[in-house]
Amino acid sequence: MTSPEPADTTAERVIAHRIHHLADGREAVFFSDRGTSPVEHIVDQRPLGPRPAGGEVRFDRLSGEWVAVAAHRQSRTYLPPADQCPLCPSTGQRESEIPAADFGVVVFENRFPSLGPGLGALPEADGAGGRSLWGAPAPAFGRCEVVVFTPEHDGSFASLPFERARTVVEAWAQRTEALSALQGVRQVFPFENRGEQIGVTLHHPHGQIYAYPYAAPHAAQLAARSRAHLASTGRALMGEVLADEAADGDRMVLAGEHFSAYVPYAARWPLEVHLLPHRQVPDLAALTGEERDELAVLYRNLVQRVDRLYATPTPYIAAWHQTPVTTADREAGWLHLRLTSPRRSEDKLKFLAGSEAGMGAFINDVTAEQTAARLRGDA
């Protein structure tokens, strides 16, 4: 296991951003690489109509979870050819979602959002198990954003130069802080879906950010366990797991000064890696500049290792688990990335079958130690 080379951390080189608006009023934030300036002026000349009405959320009385219903997303763009990609720069012949001939990283409100564009607080479930919410869907408050990594149509996060990867990290951090402050937002979730097998609808290198009006089920479950562990032991649960994995060593993949990555002991997926800071922080916005520098290097290193496993690019979901915005959760929680893939061999995928889909009881075909060895290059 080797540590990556240190990145250029020249203090004077600032990552700047500028907010613009698209033809239908959606916000677009342009970020520049260090040492450059963001796009100063845009004109979106598309004849876009009013933004569609948002969806709704319904409360599941059995699970105690909210479910979003977004029927308007059925008409969203699906795997267009490269010359019709809505994430490429605009040209004189074709205007895209990004009205600029060139750019660094751009974050804009999704034209077909699962949540939003309205903001507000959801009603609370009552003591009778949420019966007061039965038959009364609530507006799908929140925000959904698209994060475009590069103007280049081909490639992936793994192929980005360091400075561009660092700008993406900065965009995640800035948007996390901005979205967490919006009315009614309970959790901010940056993520990337890569590969048709995962269900992507656009090939252009990009990710997304969801700002939920509730703590998502996985986040709520982890937050509850983290609070209980802190209360009973005085220690942060994720920090304890990191220390145990580092001491054991068999499942460690890489380590730097500020971050480490390992395959978790009880991995659910054939390929699953957790990447987290050595210091307890609740979200990406709380990272220092030096930590963000190393994250850009280590995360890119990690996805490059994933791509080296097979002759063809491996589909994956890269999910940033940030703590819900409540004070108690932020005191107990610990930022971390979970990168997972259903690919279990060169030509086989793991599907969620009866046990997984029906009962949520995962059965893995590969040991965590085997996966870690492959990612380290030992096997």
Short mmCIF file of C-alpha atoms in Angstrom, two decimals:
data_model
loop_
_atom_site.label_atom_id
_atom_site.label_comp_id
_atom_site.label_asym_id
_atom_site.label_seq_id
_atom_site.Cartn_x
_atom_site.Cartn_y
_atom_site.Cartn_z
CA MET A 1 0.00 0.00 0.00
CA THR A 2 1.52 3.28 -1.11
CA SER A 3 0.68 6.87 -0.30
CA PRO A 4 0.10 9.27 -3.21
CA GLU A 5 2.55 11.99 -4.05
CA PRO A 6 1.76 15.34 -2.37
CA ALA A 7 -0.30 17.79 -4.39
CA ASP A 8 0.49 21.41 -5.19
CA THR A 9 -1.06 23.39 -2.35
CA THR A 10 0.04 26.93 -3.22
CA ALA A 11 -2.03 29.12 -0.89
CA GLU A 12 -2.41 32.01 -3.31
CA ARG A 13 -4.21 29.90 -5.89
CA VAL A 14 -7.89 30.35 -5.07
CA ILE A 15 -10.81 28.40 -6.54
CA ALA A 16 -13.44 30.99 -7.42
CA HIS A 17 -17.07 30.63 -8.46
CA ARG A 18 -19.74 32.84 -9.99
CA ILE A 19 -23.53 32.41 -9.98
CA HIS A 20 -25.53 32.82 -13.19
CA HIS A 21 -29.10 31.97 -14.22
CA LEU A 22 -30.46 29.94 -17.11
CA ALA A 23 -33.35 30.98 -19.36
CA ASP A 24 -36.01 29.46 -17.08
CA GLY A 25 -34.53 30.96 -13.92
CA ARG A 26 -32.55 27.96 -12.72
CA GLU A 27 -29.32 28.73 -10.92
CA ALA A 28 -25.98 27.74 -12.51
CA VAL A 29 -22.74 28.07 -10.56
CA PHE A 30 -19.50 28.25 -12.58
CA PHE A 31 -16.30 27.20 -10.79
CA SER A 32 -12.80 27.90 -12.10
CA ASP A 33 -9.63 25.90 -11.59
CA ARG A 34 -7.01 27.52 -9.36
CA GLY A 35 -5.17 30.31 -11.15
CA THR A 36 -8.05 30.97 -13.58
CA SER A 37 -11.27 33.00 -13.48
CA PRO A 38 -14.82 31.65 -13.78
CA VAL A 39 -17.03 32.55 -16.74
CA GLU A 40 -18.09 36.15 -16.16
CA HIS A 41 -21.14 36.45 -18.40
CA ILE A 42 -23.61 34.03 -19.97
CA VAL A 43 -26.71 34.49 -22.11
CA ASP A 44 -29.05 31.53 -22.33
CA GLN A 45 -31.06 32.17 -25.50
CA ARG A 46 -33.10 28.97 -25.44
CA PRO A 47 -36.89 29.48 -25.55
CA LEU A 48 -37.50 27.49 -22.39
CA GLY A 49 -40.98 27.47 -20.93
CA PRO A 50 -41.80 27.79 -17.24
CA ARG A 51 -40.29 25.24 -14.92
CA PRO A 52 -42.57 22.22 -14.41
CA ALA A 53 -44.38 21.79 -11.14
CA GLY A 54 -42.49 19.65 -8.65
CA GLY A 55 -43.37 16.15 -7.56
CA GLU A 56 -44.62 14.95 -4.21
CA VAL A 57 -43.48 12.84 -1.28
CA ARG A 58 -45.59 10.26 0.51
CA PHE A 59 -45.06 8.90 4.00
CA ASP A 60 -44.76 5.12 4.36
CA ARG A 61 -46.44 4.26 7.65
CA LEU A 62 -44.86 0.79 7.79
CA SER A 63 -41.23 1.87 7.44
CA GLY A 64 -41.51 5.42 8.74
CA GLU A 65 -39.79 6.65 5.55
CA TRP A 66 -40.65 9.22 2.91
CA VAL A 67 -40.93 8.16 -0.74
CA ALA A 68 -40.58 10.71 -3.54
CA VAL A 69 -42.92 10.50 -6.54
CA ALA A 70 -41.61 12.32 -9.62
CA ALA A 71 -43.79 11.32 -12.57
CA HIS A 72 -42.66 14.38 -14.53
CA ARG A 73 -39.19 12.83 -14.90
CA GLN A 74 -40.45 10.28 -17.43
CA SER A 75 -39.72 12.75 -20.24
CA ARG A 76 -36.11 13.52 -19.24
CA THR A 77 -33.25 13.16 -21.71
CA TYR A 78 -32.06 9.56 -22.13
CA LEU A 79 -28.62 8.61 -23.53
CA PRO A 80 -28.49 11.15 -26.39
CA PRO A 81 -25.75 10.93 -29.04
CA ALA A 82 -22.60 12.95 -28.35
CA ASP A 83 -23.59 15.78 -30.72
CA GLN A 84 -26.81 16.30 -28.71
CA CYS A 85 -25.37 16.06 -25.21
CA PRO A 86 -26.96 18.67 -22.91
CA LEU A 87 -23.82 18.84 -20.74
CA CYS A 88 -21.35 19.79 -23.46
CA PRO A 89 -20.49 23.45 -24.11
CA SER A 90 -22.94 25.41 -26.22
CA THR A 91 -22.02 26.12 -29.84
CA GLY A 92 -23.40 28.33 -32.58
CA GLN A 93 -25.27 25.33 -33.97
CA ARG A 94 -26.56 23.85 -30.71
CA GLU A 95 -27.27 25.31 -27.29
CA SER A 96 -26.98 23.08 -24.24
CA GLU A 97 -27.71 23.39 -20.53
CA ILE A 98 -24.40 25.23 -20.23
CA PRO A 99 -24.50 28.45 -22.31
CA ALA A 100 -20.74 28.89 -22.61
CA ALA A 101 -18.15 27.87 -25.17
CA ASP A 102 -15.80 26.66 -22.43
CA PHE A 103 -15.91 26.22 -18.66
CA GLY A 104 -14.29 24.54 -15.69
CA VAL A 105 -16.83 22.86 -13.41
CA VAL A 106 -20.50 23.85 -13.56
CA VAL A 107 -23.26 23.04 -11.07
CA PHE A 108 -26.83 23.79 -12.14
CA GLU A 109 -30.33 22.99 -10.96
CA ASN A 110 -31.66 19.86 -12.64
CA ARG A 111 -34.29 20.58 -15.28
CA PHE A 112 -36.09 17.37 -14.26
CA PRO A 113 -35.68 17.28 -10.47
CA SER A 114 -36.86 14.55 -8.14
CA LEU A 115 -36.99 17.19 -5.38
CA GLY A 116 -37.86 20.88 -5.64
CA PRO A 117 -37.78 23.49 -6.92
CA GLY A 118 -39.95 24.56 -3.98
CA LEU A 119 -38.48 24.77 -0.49
CA GLY A 120 -40.14 24.14 2.83
CA ALA A 121 -40.45 21.83 5.82
CA LEU A 122 -42.32 18.54 5.67
CA PRO A 123 -45.03 17.79 8.22
CA GLU A 124 -44.02 15.68 11.20
CA ALA A 125 -45.42 12.18 11.62
CA ASP A 126 -47.72 12.08 14.64
CA GLY A 127 -47.63 9.67 17.55
CA ALA A 128 -50.10 7.32 15.83
CA GLY A 129 -47.49 6.21 13.32
CA GLY A 130 -48.11 8.94 10.81
CA ARG A 131 -51.81 8.29 10.21
CA SER A 132 -52.41 12.02 9.84
CA LEU A 133 -50.21 11.85 6.71
CA TRP A 134 -52.20 9.03 5.10
CA GLY A 135 -53.64 10.09 1.73
CA ALA A 136 -52.13 13.56 2.00
CA PRO A 137 -48.96 13.78 -0.12
CA ALA A 138 -46.63 16.68 0.63
CA PRO A 139 -44.72 18.77 -1.91
CA ALA A 140 -41.34 17.29 -2.78
CA PHE A 141 -39.39 20.15 -1.26
CA GLY A 142 -35.63 20.31 -1.75
CA ARG A 143 -33.10 20.80 -4.53
CA CYS A 144 -31.51 18.57 -7.17
CA GLU A 145 -28.35 19.75 -8.92
CA VAL A 146 -26.13 18.42 -11.69
CA VAL A 147 -22.33 18.68 -11.29
CA VAL A 148 -20.52 18.73 -14.65
CA PHE A 149 -16.87 17.79 -14.15
CA THR A 150 -15.45 18.95 -17.49
CA PRO A 151 -16.45 20.32 -20.90
CA GLU A 152 -14.98 17.16 -22.47
CA HIS A 153 -17.68 14.69 -23.44
CA ASP A 154 -15.49 11.61 -23.04
CA GLY A 155 -13.58 10.48 -19.97
CA SER A 156 -14.38 10.10 -16.28
CA PHE A 157 -13.37 11.44 -12.88
CA ALA A 158 -10.39 9.09 -13.04
CA SER A 159 -9.07 10.85 -16.15
CA LEU A 160 -9.34 14.39 -14.79
CA PRO A 161 -6.09 16.29 -14.17
CA PHE A 162 -5.43 17.06 -10.51
CA GLU A 163 -6.49 20.73 -10.71
CA ARG A 164 -9.85 19.81 -12.23
CA ALA A 165 -10.43 17.06 -9.67
CA ARG A 166 -9.63 19.61 -6.96
CA THR A 167 -12.19 22.01 -8.44
CA VAL A 168 -14.85 19.29 -8.32
CA VAL A 169 -14.06 18.74 -4.62
CA GLU A 170 -14.40 22.48 -4.04
CA ALA A 171 -17.74 22.51 -5.84
CA TRP A 172 -19.03 19.66 -3.66
CA ALA A 173 -17.95 21.53 -0.52
CA GLN A 174 -19.37 24.90 -1.58
CA ARG A 175 -22.70 23.41 -2.65
CA THR A 176 -22.93 21.36 0.55
CA GLU A 177 -22.62 24.52 2.61
CA ALA A 178 -25.05 26.50 0.45
CA LEU A 179 -27.69 23.77 0.22
CA SER A 180 -27.51 22.92 3.94
CA ALA A 181 -28.58 26.49 4.67
CA LEU A 182 -31.75 26.31 2.54
CA GLN A 183 -35.15 26.24 4.20
CA GLY A 184 -36.27 22.74 5.14
CA VAL A 185 -33.16 20.89 3.96
CA ARG A 186 -32.21 18.04 6.30
CA GLN A 187 -29.41 16.30 4.40
CA VAL A 188 -27.14 17.02 1.40
CA PHE A 189 -26.03 14.07 -0.71
CA PRO A 190 -23.39 14.43 -3.50
CA PHE A 191 -23.03 11.31 -5.64
CA GLU A 192 -21.93 9.98 -9.00
CA ASN A 193 -23.52 7.21 -11.06
CA ARG A 194 -21.10 5.86 -13.68
CA GLY A 195 -22.04 3.34 -16.38
CA GLU A 196 -25.18 2.21 -18.17
CA GLN A 197 -25.41 -0.84 -15.90
CA ILE A 198 -26.00 1.58 -13.02
CA GLY A 199 -28.72 3.41 -14.94
CA VAL A 200 -27.06 6.64 -16.10
CA THR A 201 -28.99 8.68 -18.64
CA LEU A 202 -26.05 10.83 -19.82
CA HIS A 203 -22.54 9.65 -20.71
CA HIS A 204 -20.82 13.02 -20.11
CA PRO A 205 -18.66 12.93 -16.92
CA HIS A 206 -20.89 14.35 -14.21
CA GLY A 207 -22.40 13.78 -10.80
CA GLN A 208 -25.42 15.01 -8.88
CA ILE A 209 -26.34 16.53 -5.53
CA TYR A 210 -29.65 15.97 -3.74
CA ALA A 211 -30.77 18.22 -0.90
CA TYR A 212 -33.42 16.20 0.91
CA PRO A 213 -36.21 17.63 3.10
CA TYR A 214 -35.71 14.57 5.34
CA ALA A 215 -32.79 12.41 6.46
CA ALA A 216 -32.57 9.63 3.85
CA PRO A 217 -33.13 6.11 5.27
CA HIS A 218 -29.47 4.98 5.24
CA ALA A 219 -28.34 8.29 6.72
CA ALA A 220 -31.03 8.18 9.42
CA GLN A 221 -30.08 4.62 10.40
CA LEU A 222 -26.37 5.42 10.57
CA ALA A 223 -27.05 8.65 12.46
CA ALA A 224 -29.07 6.78 15.09
CA ARG A 225 -26.33 4.18 15.59
CA SER A 226 -23.67 6.88 15.70
CA ARG A 227 -25.55 8.88 18.34
CA ALA A 228 -26.12 5.77 20.47
CA HIS A 229 -22.46 4.70 20.18
CA LEU A 230 -21.19 8.14 21.15
CA ALA A 231 -23.55 8.27 24.12
CA SER A 232 -22.53 4.84 25.42
CA THR A 233 -18.76 4.91 24.74
CA GLY A 234 -17.80 8.54 24.26
CA ARG A 235 -16.24 7.59 20.92
CA ALA A 236 -17.29 8.23 17.33
CA LEU A 237 -18.45 5.02 15.66
CA MET A 238 -16.86 5.66 12.25
CA GLY A 239 -13.56 6.69 13.82
CA GLU A 240 -13.50 3.47 15.81
CA VAL A 241 -14.14 1.44 12.64
CA LEU A 242 -11.33 3.27 10.81
CA ALA A 243 -8.90 2.60 13.66
CA ASP A 244 -9.82 -1.10 13.72
CA GLU A 245 -9.46 -1.47 9.94
CA ALA A 246 -6.07 0.28 9.99
CA ALA A 247 -4.87 -1.95 12.84
CA ASP A 248 -6.00 -5.12 11.06
CA GLY A 249 -4.60 -4.02 7.70
CA ASP A 250 -5.95 -6.85 5.51
CA ARG A 251 -8.69 -4.72 4.00
CA MET A 252 -6.82 -1.42 3.70
CA VAL A 253 -6.45 -0.11 0.13
CA LEU A 254 -4.57 3.17 0.46
CA ALA A 255 -3.64 5.75 3.07
CA GLY A 256 -2.50 9.35 3.05
CA GLU A 257 -1.85 11.98 5.67
CA HIS A 258 -5.51 12.98 5.96
CA PHE A 259 -7.58 10.18 4.34
CA SER A 260 -7.64 6.39 4.16
CA ALA A 261 -9.63 3.87 2.11
CA TYR A 262 -10.55 0.30 2.96
CA VAL A 263 -12.95 -2.46 1.94
CA PRO A 264 -15.35 -2.80 4.89
CA TYR A 265 -15.29 -6.04 6.87
CA ALA A 266 -18.97 -6.74 6.13
CA ALA A 267 -19.02 -5.47 2.53
CA ARG A 268 -22.36 -6.02 0.83
CA TRP A 269 -21.23 -5.59 -2.78
CA PRO A 270 -18.61 -7.47 -4.83
CA LEU A 271 -16.78 -4.15 -5.04
CA GLU A 272 -17.21 -1.80 -2.08
CA VAL A 273 -14.70 0.72 -0.74
CA HIS A 274 -15.03 3.34 1.99
CA LEU A 275 -12.91 6.50 1.88
CA LEU A 276 -12.90 8.80 4.90
CA PRO A 277 -10.90 11.52 6.63
CA HIS A 278 -8.77 10.74 9.67
CA ARG A 279 -10.36 13.73 11.42
CA GLN A 280 -14.02 13.70 12.45
CA VAL A 281 -15.92 16.15 10.25
CA PRO A 282 -19.65 16.12 9.44
CA ASP A 283 -19.43 17.01 5.75
CA LEU A 284 -17.24 18.12 2.85
CA ALA A 285 -17.69 21.78 3.72
CA ALA A 286 -15.87 21.21 7.02
CA LEU A 287 -12.65 19.97 5.36
CA THR A 288 -9.58 22.20 5.38
CA GLY A 289 -7.82 23.25 2.19
CA GLU A 290 -5.07 20.71 2.77
CA GLU A 291 -7.62 17.95 3.31
CA ARG A 292 -9.45 18.90 0.12
CA ASP A 293 -6.15 18.82 -1.78
CA GLU A 294 -5.41 15.29 -0.62
CA LEU A 295 -8.97 14.17 -1.22
CA ALA A 296 -8.69 15.18 -4.88
CA VAL A 297 -5.55 13.04 -5.20
CA LEU A 298 -6.76 10.04 -3.21
CA TYR A 299 -10.26 9.84 -4.67
CA ARG A 300 -8.90 10.02 -8.21
CA ASN A 301 -6.36 7.34 -7.26
CA LEU A 302 -9.15 5.16 -5.94
CA VAL A 303 -11.33 5.33 -9.06
CA GLN A 304 -8.26 4.68 -11.20
CA ARG A 305 -7.69 1.48 -9.21
CA VAL A 306 -11.31 0.51 -9.79
CA ASP A 307 -10.90 1.03 -13.53
CA ARG A 308 -7.76 -1.12 -13.61
CA LEU A 309 -9.65 -4.18 -12.35
CA TYR A 310 -11.04 -5.02 -15.80
CA ALA A 311 -10.39 -4.30 -19.45
CA THR A 312 -13.54 -2.18 -19.66
CA PRO A 313 -14.67 0.66 -17.33
CA THR A 314 -16.35 -0.58 -14.17
CA PRO A 315 -19.81 0.83 -13.38
CA TYR A 316 -20.07 2.28 -9.90
CA ILE A 317 -22.01 4.49 -7.54
CA ALA A 318 -19.88 6.91 -5.51
CA ALA A 319 -22.00 8.13 -2.60
CA TRP A 320 -20.88 10.81 -0.13
CA HIS A 321 -22.42 10.08 3.26
CA GLN A 322 -22.70 13.43 5.00
CA THR A 323 -24.40 13.83 8.34
CA PRO A 324 -27.91 15.26 8.55
CA VAL A 325 -27.92 18.93 9.45
CA THR A 326 -29.23 18.50 13.00
CA THR A 327 -26.75 19.34 15.76
CA ALA A 328 -26.80 15.92 17.47
CA ASP A 329 -26.12 14.12 14.20
CA ARG A 330 -23.23 16.44 13.34
CA GLU A 331 -21.65 15.80 16.73
CA ALA A 332 -21.77 12.01 16.30
CA GLY A 333 -21.43 11.57 12.52
CA TRP A 334 -18.35 11.25 10.31
CA LEU A 335 -18.10 12.13 6.62
CA HIS A 336 -17.25 9.19 4.36
CA LEU A 337 -17.54 7.98 0.78
CA ARG A 338 -18.97 4.60 -0.15
CA LEU A 339 -18.03 3.49 -3.65
CA THR A 340 -19.91 0.36 -4.73
CA SER A 341 -20.25 -1.65 -7.92
CA PRO A 342 -22.43 -4.65 -8.81
CA ARG A 343 -19.68 -6.03 -11.07
CA ARG A 344 -18.57 -9.39 -9.65
CA SER A 345 -16.46 -10.55 -12.60
CA GLU A 346 -15.47 -9.48 -16.12
CA ASP A 347 -18.88 -10.38 -17.57
CA LYS A 348 -21.19 -10.78 -14.57
CA LEU A 349 -23.20 -8.35 -12.48
CA LYS A 350 -24.74 -8.85 -9.06
CA PHE A 351 -28.47 -8.18 -9.13
CA LEU A 352 -30.55 -7.57 -6.04
CA ALA A 353 -32.47 -10.84 -5.93
CA GLY A 354 -34.91 -12.26 -3.40
CA SER A 355 -32.85 -11.98 -0.23
CA GLU A 356 -31.44 -8.54 -1.00
CA ALA A 357 -34.46 -6.90 -2.65
CA GLY A 358 -37.10 -8.66 -0.59
CA MET A 359 -35.50 -8.74 2.84
CA GLY A 360 -32.56 -6.32 2.64
CA ALA A 361 -30.33 -9.24 3.66
CA PHE A 362 -27.22 -9.11 1.48
CA ILE A 363 -25.23 -12.15 0.37
CA ASN A 364 -21.80 -11.30 -1.08
CA ASP A 365 -19.99 -13.57 -3.54
CA VAL A 366 -16.54 -12.10 -2.80
CA THR A 367 -14.67 -11.64 0.48
CA ALA A 368 -13.63 -8.15 1.53
CA GLU A 369 -10.02 -9.32 1.80
CA GLN A 370 -10.00 -10.56 -1.82
CA THR A 371 -11.38 -7.25 -3.10
CA ALA A 372 -8.87 -5.20 -1.09
CA ALA A 373 -5.96 -7.29 -2.40
CA ARG A 374 -7.10 -6.71 -6.00
CA LEU A 375 -7.45 -2.97 -5.47
CA ARG A 376 -3.99 -2.81 -3.89
CA GLY A 377 -2.57 -4.74 -6.84
CA ASP A 378 -1.57 -7.74 -4.71
CA ALA A 379 -3.72 -10.21 -6.63
#
